[in-house]
Amino acid sequence: MKKILVTGGAGFIGSHLCERLLASGNFVICLDNFYTGREKNIRHLSRNRNFRIIEHDVTNKIHLDCDEIYNLACPASPVHYQKDPVRTVTTAVLGAINSLELAKRTGAKVLQASTSEVYGDPQIHPQHENYWGNVNMLGPRSCYDEGKRCAETIFMSYHRQEKIRIKIVRIFNTYGPRMRSDDGRVISNFIVQALKGEDITIYGDGSQTRSFQYIDDLVNGLMLMMNSPDPFTGPVNLGNPEEFKIIDLAQQVLKMTGSRSRIKFKPLPEDDPKQRQPDVSLAKAVLDWYPAVNLDKGLKMTIDYFRKEIIY
Ligand code: NAD
Ligand code: UDP
């Protein structure tokens, strides 16, 4: 039985990962400071004797024994990560260092949850792993984007210098049950607005694109990457290559919820990327991974979740 640490384990992605790792017969330690994560995301796991919850901030050193580390701790929604930019960049950088220092002491393998934001507002399309990105290091998104870029640098440096076994995954927009209704990201916003009959808020004219990955596909990819042969460190993109305009997503949510909400256009946030689509050929070739859940199916499961979740 492997002992696996998941930092940020009470968050949206972390809670699904903890669940799957437990179901695969591992001992799972969920470490979180509950900044954006919620106890209710992991409550159903807490009676499992192979599950531990540790309240801890990754900006402080971590002392425990483990075989593998998934470093997910970091606010991820633009609304949340821009609320306290100093805290965001500190979490990204010190969280990476403290995870790697723990790996150095224990010999554990460590996976970094990086992001498509390392490509910024990309000038090549779709984005493949060799692209270095187009990021404004001074803008409001930089606390997150540059924090995550620096974390990748820290991971590669520990790998080169200290021979730590690392895996870097660049996650593209992911959605599904257990997102917070006040998360602020586009899919949760649109679904909650549609179900409540509130205006659907489109930032800009809605012509910007994103590619949306369902949570189960991502969790499969994370576990395949962690278990890939050691010489392969990544970075590897994990995302669904189906690309949608934000305005088309709004129409789709309206249709699927049967909502009579109206669309309201609001100003586009500064540095909002115009397009984003992963090139997943590397994940396909090395991990034999490809997303299985299309937007229609994933939206249906997410709408069903929010119907039960939100207070009208
Ligand atoms: P989330 O906000 O739901 O989860 C983040 C978790 O980290 C929360 O439980 C939060 O409480 C915890 N956390 C934050 N700061 C911490 C700290 N200093 N110490 C300990 N715990 C801390 O977000 P998510 O969508 O589940 O994202 C998880 C990871 O995946 C993040 O690292 C994020 O950057 C990355 N990611 C997510 C997406 C996406 O679309 N969801 C895309 C790219 C990358
Ligand atoms: N967006 C929107 N309305 C919302 C929330 C987001 O139009 O209520 C847009 C946002 O401007 C961006 C896209 O949807 O162009 C995806 O935003 P999200 O915050 O989900 O993720 P990210 O920008 O980090 O990809």
Short mmCIF file of C-alpha atoms and ligand atoms in Angstrom, two decimals:
data_model
loop_
_atom_site.label_atom_id
_atom_site.label_comp_id
_atom_site.label_asym_id
_atom_site.label_seq_id
_atom_site.Cartn_x
_atom_site.Cartn_y
_atom_site.Cartn_z
CA MET A 1 0.00 0.00 0.00
CA LYS A 2 1.45 3.37 -1.05
CA LYS A 3 1.26 6.40 1.25
CA ILE A 4 0.25 9.34 -0.92
CA LEU A 5 0.15 13.01 0.04
CA VAL A 6 -2.26 15.32 -1.80
CA THR A 7 -1.70 19.00 -1.02
CA GLY A 8 -4.86 20.99 -1.73
CA GLY A 9 -6.76 17.73 -1.23
CA ALA A 10 -9.94 19.44 0.01
CA GLY A 11 -10.31 21.48 -3.17
CA PHE A 12 -12.26 20.69 -6.31
CA ILE A 13 -9.62 18.59 -8.11
CA GLY A 14 -7.91 17.40 -4.93
CA SER A 15 -11.05 15.85 -3.45
CA HIS A 16 -11.72 13.82 -6.61
CA LEU A 17 -8.09 12.71 -6.70
CA CYS A 18 -8.14 11.64 -3.01
CA GLU A 19 -11.30 9.62 -3.70
CA ARG A 20 -9.74 7.81 -6.68
CA LEU A 21 -6.44 7.14 -4.91
CA LEU A 22 -8.32 5.64 -1.95
CA ALA A 23 -10.46 3.51 -4.28
CA SER A 24 -7.22 2.22 -5.85
CA GLY A 25 -6.08 0.87 -2.47
CA ASN A 26 -3.70 3.60 -1.28
CA PHE A 27 -3.26 5.34 2.06
CA VAL A 28 -4.08 9.00 1.37
CA ILE A 29 -3.09 12.08 3.34
CA CYS A 30 -5.06 15.19 2.41
CA LEU A 31 -3.20 18.35 3.41
CA ASP A 32 -5.07 21.64 3.11
CA ASN A 33 -5.46 25.01 4.83
CA PHE A 34 -9.08 25.31 3.59
CA TYR A 35 -8.42 28.65 1.88
CA THR A 36 -10.67 27.78 -1.08
CA GLY A 37 -11.22 24.09 -0.28
CA ARG A 38 -14.08 22.80 1.85
CA GLU A 39 -14.40 20.15 4.51
CA LYS A 40 -17.61 18.93 2.87
CA ASN A 41 -15.68 17.94 -0.29
CA ILE A 42 -13.91 15.21 1.69
CA ARG A 43 -16.42 14.50 4.47
CA HIS A 44 -17.56 11.28 2.76
CA LEU A 45 -13.95 10.00 2.86
CA SER A 46 -13.25 10.82 6.48
CA ARG A 47 -14.54 7.51 7.87
CA ASN A 48 -12.15 5.53 5.65
CA ARG A 49 -9.31 4.26 7.86
CA ASN A 50 -6.84 4.81 5.04
CA PHE A 51 -7.58 8.53 4.90
CA ARG A 52 -6.05 11.35 7.00
CA ILE A 53 -6.75 15.06 6.91
CA ILE A 54 -4.03 17.46 8.00
CA GLU A 55 -4.77 21.18 8.29
CA HIS A 56 -1.56 22.86 7.19
CA ASP A 57 -0.33 25.71 5.00
CA VAL A 58 2.13 24.61 2.28
CA THR A 59 4.07 27.85 2.73
CA ASN A 60 5.35 26.19 5.93
CA LYS A 61 7.64 23.12 5.93
CA ILE A 62 5.91 19.73 5.78
CA HIS A 63 7.09 16.83 7.99
CA LEU A 64 5.60 13.42 7.27
CA ASP A 65 6.40 10.15 5.59
CA CYS A 66 5.10 9.36 2.10
CA ASP A 67 5.88 7.62 -1.21
CA GLU A 68 4.22 10.06 -3.60
CA ILE A 69 3.18 13.72 -3.48
CA TYR A 70 0.62 15.47 -5.67
CA ASN A 71 1.16 19.21 -5.16
CA LEU A 72 -2.20 20.83 -5.90
CA ALA A 73 -2.39 23.46 -3.16
CA CYS A 74 -3.02 26.88 -4.74
CA PRO A 75 -6.12 28.97 -5.37
CA ALA A 76 -7.03 28.40 -9.03
CA SER A 77 -9.94 30.64 -9.97
CA PRO A 78 -8.98 34.16 -11.20
CA VAL A 79 -11.44 35.63 -8.67
CA HIS A 80 -9.81 33.80 -5.77
CA TYR A 81 -6.16 34.03 -6.82
CA GLN A 82 -6.40 37.79 -7.49
CA LYS A 83 -7.98 38.53 -4.09
CA ASP A 84 -4.63 38.17 -2.30
CA PRO A 85 -1.90 38.14 -4.99
CA VAL A 86 0.95 38.02 -2.47
CA ARG A 87 -0.53 34.95 -0.87
CA THR A 88 -1.06 33.32 -4.30
CA VAL A 89 2.51 33.76 -5.54
CA THR A 90 3.89 32.75 -2.13
CA THR A 91 1.77 29.59 -2.12
CA ALA A 92 2.87 28.64 -5.64
CA VAL A 93 6.58 29.15 -4.96
CA LEU A 94 6.95 28.04 -1.32
CA GLY A 95 4.46 25.20 -1.84
CA ALA A 96 6.71 23.87 -4.62
CA ILE A 97 9.87 24.21 -2.51
CA ASN A 98 8.31 22.59 0.56
CA SER A 99 6.91 19.68 -1.50
CA LEU A 100 10.30 19.11 -3.12
CA GLU A 101 12.15 19.37 0.21
CA LEU A 102 9.79 16.72 1.58
CA ALA A 103 10.48 14.57 -1.49
CA LYS A 104 14.21 15.02 -0.89
CA ARG A 105 13.92 13.84 2.73
CA THR A 106 11.61 10.89 2.01
CA GLY A 107 12.66 9.86 -1.51
CA ALA A 108 9.06 10.38 -2.68
CA LYS A 109 8.08 11.06 -6.27
CA VAL A 110 6.36 14.43 -6.68
CA LEU A 111 3.86 15.73 -9.23
CA GLN A 112 3.29 19.44 -9.78
CA ALA A 113 -0.15 20.69 -10.83
CA SER A 114 0.89 23.34 -13.30
CA THR A 115 -1.46 25.11 -15.65
CA SER A 116 -2.23 26.21 -19.20
CA GLU A 117 -1.77 29.73 -17.77
CA VAL A 118 1.98 29.25 -18.24
CA TYR A 119 1.20 29.88 -21.95
CA GLY A 120 -0.46 33.22 -21.04
CA ASP A 121 -2.27 34.81 -24.01
CA PRO A 122 -0.80 32.33 -26.49
CA GLN A 123 0.51 33.34 -29.89
CA ILE A 124 0.56 29.79 -31.21
CA HIS A 125 -2.47 27.57 -31.45
CA PRO A 126 -3.06 24.91 -30.22
CA GLN A 127 -0.52 25.06 -27.40
CA HIS A 128 2.10 22.32 -27.25
CA GLU A 129 4.57 21.77 -24.44
CA ASN A 130 7.55 23.29 -26.28
CA TYR A 131 5.88 26.70 -26.48
CA TRP A 132 7.36 29.12 -23.90
CA GLY A 133 4.27 31.28 -23.62
CA ASN A 134 3.27 34.92 -23.72
CA VAL A 135 2.77 36.10 -20.15
CA ASN A 136 2.55 39.64 -18.78
CA MET A 137 4.69 39.36 -15.66
CA LEU A 138 3.24 42.59 -14.24
CA GLY A 139 -0.50 42.14 -14.86
CA PRO A 140 -3.23 41.04 -12.43
CA ARG A 141 -2.93 37.38 -13.50
CA SER A 142 0.84 37.32 -13.00
CA CYS A 143 0.70 36.29 -9.31
CA TYR A 144 -0.72 32.98 -10.52
CA ASP A 145 0.85 32.62 -14.00
CA GLU A 146 4.36 33.58 -12.96
CA GLY A 147 4.00 31.74 -9.65
CA LYS A 148 3.21 28.55 -11.58
CA ARG A 149 5.97 29.20 -14.15
CA CYS A 150 8.45 29.68 -11.31
CA ALA A 151 7.18 26.49 -9.66
CA GLU A 152 8.00 24.58 -12.88
CA THR A 153 11.50 26.10 -12.79
CA ILE A 154 11.90 25.06 -9.16
CA PHE A 155 10.78 21.52 -10.01
CA MET A 156 13.25 21.21 -12.90
CA SER A 157 16.05 22.68 -10.74
CA TYR A 158 15.49 20.16 -7.93
CA HIS A 159 15.33 17.41 -10.54
CA ARG A 160 18.64 18.43 -12.16
CA GLN A 161 20.51 19.22 -8.97
CA GLU A 162 19.01 16.90 -6.35
CA LYS A 163 17.81 14.08 -8.67
CA ILE A 164 14.28 14.32 -7.25
CA ARG A 165 11.79 12.25 -9.25
CA ILE A 166 9.36 14.82 -10.64
CA LYS A 167 6.32 14.99 -12.90
CA ILE A 168 4.91 18.25 -14.28
CA VAL A 169 1.36 18.39 -15.60
CA ARG A 170 -0.13 21.46 -17.32
CA ILE A 171 -3.84 21.36 -16.58
CA PHE A 172 -6.27 23.11 -18.96
CA ASN A 173 -9.69 24.43 -17.82
CA THR A 174 -11.30 21.65 -15.79
CA TYR A 175 -14.86 21.54 -14.44
CA GLY A 176 -17.30 19.22 -12.68
CA PRO A 177 -19.09 18.49 -9.42
CA ARG A 178 -17.64 20.05 -6.20
CA MET A 179 -16.72 23.33 -7.84
CA ARG A 180 -17.88 26.07 -5.51
CA SER A 181 -20.94 28.02 -6.62
CA ASP A 182 -18.96 31.21 -5.83
CA ASP A 183 -15.83 29.85 -7.56
CA GLY A 184 -16.04 32.54 -10.25
CA ARG A 185 -14.93 30.34 -13.15
CA VAL A 186 -17.02 30.37 -16.27
CA ILE A 187 -18.79 26.99 -16.16
CA SER A 188 -19.84 27.21 -12.52
CA ASN A 189 -20.88 30.86 -12.97
CA PHE A 190 -23.03 30.16 -16.03
CA ILE A 191 -24.72 27.09 -14.53
CA VAL A 192 -25.48 28.79 -11.20
CA GLN A 193 -26.75 31.93 -12.96
CA ALA A 194 -28.92 29.88 -15.31
CA LEU A 195 -30.42 27.78 -12.50
CA LYS A 196 -31.16 30.87 -10.39
CA GLY A 197 -32.63 32.77 -13.35
CA GLU A 198 -29.98 35.48 -12.99
CA ASP A 199 -28.24 37.23 -15.90
CA ILE A 200 -25.51 35.19 -17.58
CA THR A 201 -22.38 37.35 -17.36
CA ILE A 202 -20.25 37.19 -20.50
CA TYR A 203 -16.99 39.08 -20.20
CA GLY A 204 -16.11 40.88 -23.44
CA ASP A 205 -18.06 39.85 -26.56
CA GLY A 206 -17.77 36.13 -25.80
CA SER A 207 -15.60 35.40 -28.84
CA GLN A 208 -12.68 34.25 -26.67
CA THR A 209 -12.27 30.48 -26.57
CA ARG A 210 -11.51 27.83 -23.98
CA SER A 211 -11.31 24.01 -24.06
CA PHE A 212 -13.10 22.33 -21.17
CA GLN A 213 -12.03 19.08 -19.56
CA TYR A 214 -14.26 17.01 -17.28
CA ILE A 215 -12.79 16.20 -13.87
CA ASP A 216 -12.74 12.39 -14.31
CA ASP A 217 -10.55 12.67 -17.42
CA LEU A 218 -8.08 14.87 -15.55
CA VAL A 219 -7.85 12.51 -12.55
CA ASN A 220 -7.10 9.61 -14.92
CA GLY A 221 -4.35 11.67 -16.53
CA LEU A 222 -2.83 12.74 -13.21
CA MET A 223 -2.59 9.15 -11.99
CA LEU A 224 -1.21 7.88 -15.32
CA MET A 225 1.42 10.62 -15.24
CA MET A 226 2.45 9.84 -11.65
CA ASN A 227 2.86 6.17 -12.62
CA SER A 228 4.71 6.83 -15.89
CA PRO A 229 8.33 5.60 -16.09
CA ASP A 230 10.78 7.84 -14.20
CA PRO A 231 12.76 9.35 -17.07
CA PHE A 232 9.58 11.08 -18.25
CA THR A 233 9.21 14.27 -16.22
CA GLY A 234 6.91 16.20 -18.57
CA PRO A 235 5.69 18.87 -18.75
CA VAL A 236 2.65 17.28 -20.30
CA ASN A 237 -0.64 18.98 -21.25
CA LEU A 238 -3.86 17.50 -19.86
CA GLY A 239 -6.98 19.02 -21.36
CA ASN A 240 -9.83 18.39 -23.75
CA PRO A 241 -8.94 19.68 -27.23
CA GLU A 242 -12.58 20.49 -28.10
CA GLU A 243 -12.57 24.30 -28.26
CA PHE A 244 -15.61 26.52 -27.64
CA LYS A 245 -16.40 30.23 -27.80
CA ILE A 246 -17.61 31.53 -24.44
CA ILE A 247 -20.80 32.82 -26.06
CA ASP A 248 -21.56 29.34 -27.42
CA LEU A 249 -20.96 27.86 -23.97
CA ALA A 250 -23.52 30.32 -22.54
CA GLN A 251 -26.10 29.25 -25.15
CA GLN A 252 -25.41 25.60 -24.44
CA VAL A 253 -25.90 26.05 -20.67
CA LEU A 254 -29.14 27.99 -21.27
CA LYS A 255 -30.41 25.19 -23.51
CA MET A 256 -29.47 22.37 -21.16
CA THR A 257 -30.91 24.04 -18.04
CA GLY A 258 -34.06 25.26 -19.82
CA SER A 259 -33.33 28.63 -18.24
CA ARG A 260 -34.84 31.95 -19.27
CA SER A 261 -31.85 33.93 -17.97
CA ARG A 262 -30.70 36.78 -20.19
CA ILE A 263 -27.17 37.29 -21.41
CA LYS A 264 -25.42 40.39 -20.05
CA PHE A 265 -22.11 41.56 -21.50
CA LYS A 266 -19.53 42.86 -19.02
CA PRO A 267 -16.02 44.29 -19.55
CA LEU A 268 -13.32 41.78 -20.44
CA PRO A 269 -10.82 41.43 -17.55
CA GLU A 270 -7.25 42.65 -18.20
CA ASP A 271 -4.97 40.11 -19.93
CA ASP A 272 -7.81 37.61 -20.44
CA PRO A 273 -6.40 35.05 -22.93
CA LYS A 274 -8.17 35.19 -26.32
CA GLN A 275 -7.88 31.52 -27.13
CA ARG A 276 -6.80 28.29 -25.52
CA GLN A 277 -6.65 24.73 -26.80
CA PRO A 278 -4.31 21.97 -25.68
CA ASP A 279 -2.23 19.89 -28.03
CA VAL A 280 -2.48 16.54 -26.22
CA SER A 281 -0.41 14.45 -28.62
CA LEU A 282 2.34 14.02 -26.02
CA ALA A 283 -0.11 12.69 -23.39
CA LYS A 284 -1.57 10.35 -26.01
CA ALA A 285 1.84 9.06 -27.07
CA VAL A 286 3.48 8.65 -23.65
CA LEU A 287 0.55 8.00 -21.30
CA ASP A 288 -1.94 6.56 -23.80
CA TRP A 289 -4.34 9.17 -22.39
CA TYR A 290 -7.12 10.95 -24.22
CA PRO A 291 -10.21 12.62 -22.72
CA ALA A 292 -13.38 10.52 -22.91
CA VAL A 293 -16.08 12.93 -21.69
CA ASN A 294 -17.43 15.51 -24.14
CA LEU A 295 -18.87 18.86 -23.08
CA ASP A 296 -22.52 17.80 -23.36
CA LYS A 297 -22.05 14.81 -21.08
CA GLY A 298 -19.83 16.68 -18.60
CA LEU A 299 -22.17 19.68 -18.46
CA LYS A 300 -25.12 17.40 -17.75
CA MET A 301 -23.36 15.82 -14.74
CA THR A 302 -22.27 19.24 -13.49
CA ILE A 303 -25.74 20.78 -13.90
CA ASP A 304 -27.23 17.81 -11.97
CA TYR A 305 -24.74 18.50 -9.17
CA PHE A 306 -25.51 22.21 -8.95
CA ARG A 307 -29.29 21.57 -9.02
CA LYS A 308 -28.87 19.75 -5.69
CA GLU A 309 -26.15 22.05 -4.35
CA ILE A 310 -27.37 25.63 -4.71
CA ILE A 311 -29.80 27.43 -2.47
CA TYR A 312 -32.47 29.15 -4.58
P1 NAD B 1 -9.35 24.75 -5.61
O1 NAD B 1 -9.26 26.18 -5.21
O2 NAD B 1 -10.66 24.07 -5.50
O3 NAD B 1 -8.29 23.87 -4.81
C1 NAD B 1 -7.10 24.36 -4.29
C2 NAD B 1 -6.93 23.77 -2.91
O4 NAD B 1 -5.67 24.23 -2.37
C3 NAD B 1 -8.01 24.23 -1.93
O5 NAD B 1 -8.49 23.13 -1.20
C4 NAD B 1 -7.29 25.23 -1.04
O6 NAD B 1 -7.86 25.35 0.24
C5 NAD B 1 -5.88 24.67 -1.02
N1 NAD B 1 -4.85 25.66 -0.71
C6 NAD B 1 -4.70 26.90 -1.25
N2 NAD B 1 -3.64 27.52 -0.69
C7 NAD B 1 -3.10 26.63 0.21
C8 NAD B 1 -1.99 26.68 1.08
N3 NAD B 1 -1.20 27.78 1.16
N4 NAD B 1 -1.73 25.61 1.85
C9 NAD B 1 -2.53 24.50 1.80
N5 NAD B 1 -3.59 24.41 0.98
C10 NAD B 1 -3.87 25.46 0.20
O7 NAD B 1 -8.79 24.69 -7.11
P2 NAD B 1 -8.68 23.45 -8.11
O8 NAD B 1 -9.39 23.82 -9.33
O9 NAD B 1 -9.02 22.19 -7.41
O10 NAD B 1 -7.12 23.47 -8.45
C11 NAD B 1 -6.20 22.56 -7.88
C12 NAD B 1 -4.84 22.74 -8.53
O11 NAD B 1 -4.93 22.51 -9.94
C13 NAD B 1 -4.24 24.15 -8.37
O12 NAD B 1 -2.87 24.05 -8.12
C14 NAD B 1 -4.50 24.79 -9.70
O13 NAD B 1 -3.52 25.77 -9.99
C15 NAD B 1 -4.41 23.61 -10.64
N6 NAD B 1 -5.17 23.87 -11.88
C16 NAD B 1 -6.52 23.81 -11.90
C17 NAD B 1 -7.20 24.06 -13.08
C18 NAD B 1 -8.71 24.00 -13.17
O14 NAD B 1 -9.25 24.27 -14.25
N7 NAD B 1 -9.43 23.62 -12.15
C19 NAD B 1 -6.49 24.40 -14.24
C20 NAD B 1 -5.11 24.48 -14.16
C21 NAD B 1 -4.45 24.17 -12.99
N1 UDP B 2 -15.86 34.37 -18.19
C1 UDP B 2 -17.09 34.94 -18.54
N2 UDP B 2 -18.04 35.05 -17.58
C2 UDP B 2 -17.88 34.61 -16.31
C3 UDP B 2 -16.64 34.02 -15.96
C4 UDP B 2 -15.65 33.92 -16.93
O1 UDP B 2 -17.30 35.36 -19.70
O2 UDP B 2 -18.82 34.74 -15.50
C5 UDP B 2 -14.84 34.24 -19.24
C6 UDP B 2 -13.45 34.75 -18.84
O3 UDP B 2 -13.34 36.13 -19.13
C7 UDP B 2 -12.56 33.90 -19.71
C8 UDP B 2 -13.30 32.55 -19.80
O4 UDP B 2 -14.66 32.84 -19.47
O5 UDP B 2 -12.44 34.44 -20.99
C9 UDP B 2 -12.77 31.49 -18.85
O6 UDP B 2 -12.69 32.06 -17.57
P1 UDP B 2 -12.30 31.24 -16.27
O7 UDP B 2 -12.23 32.22 -15.13
O8 UDP B 2 -13.22 30.08 -16.12
O9 UDP B 2 -10.87 30.61 -16.58
P2 UDP B 2 -9.51 31.18 -17.20
O10 UDP B 2 -9.71 32.60 -17.64
O11 UDP B 2 -8.52 31.06 -16.10
O12 UDP B 2 -9.26 30.28 -18.34
#
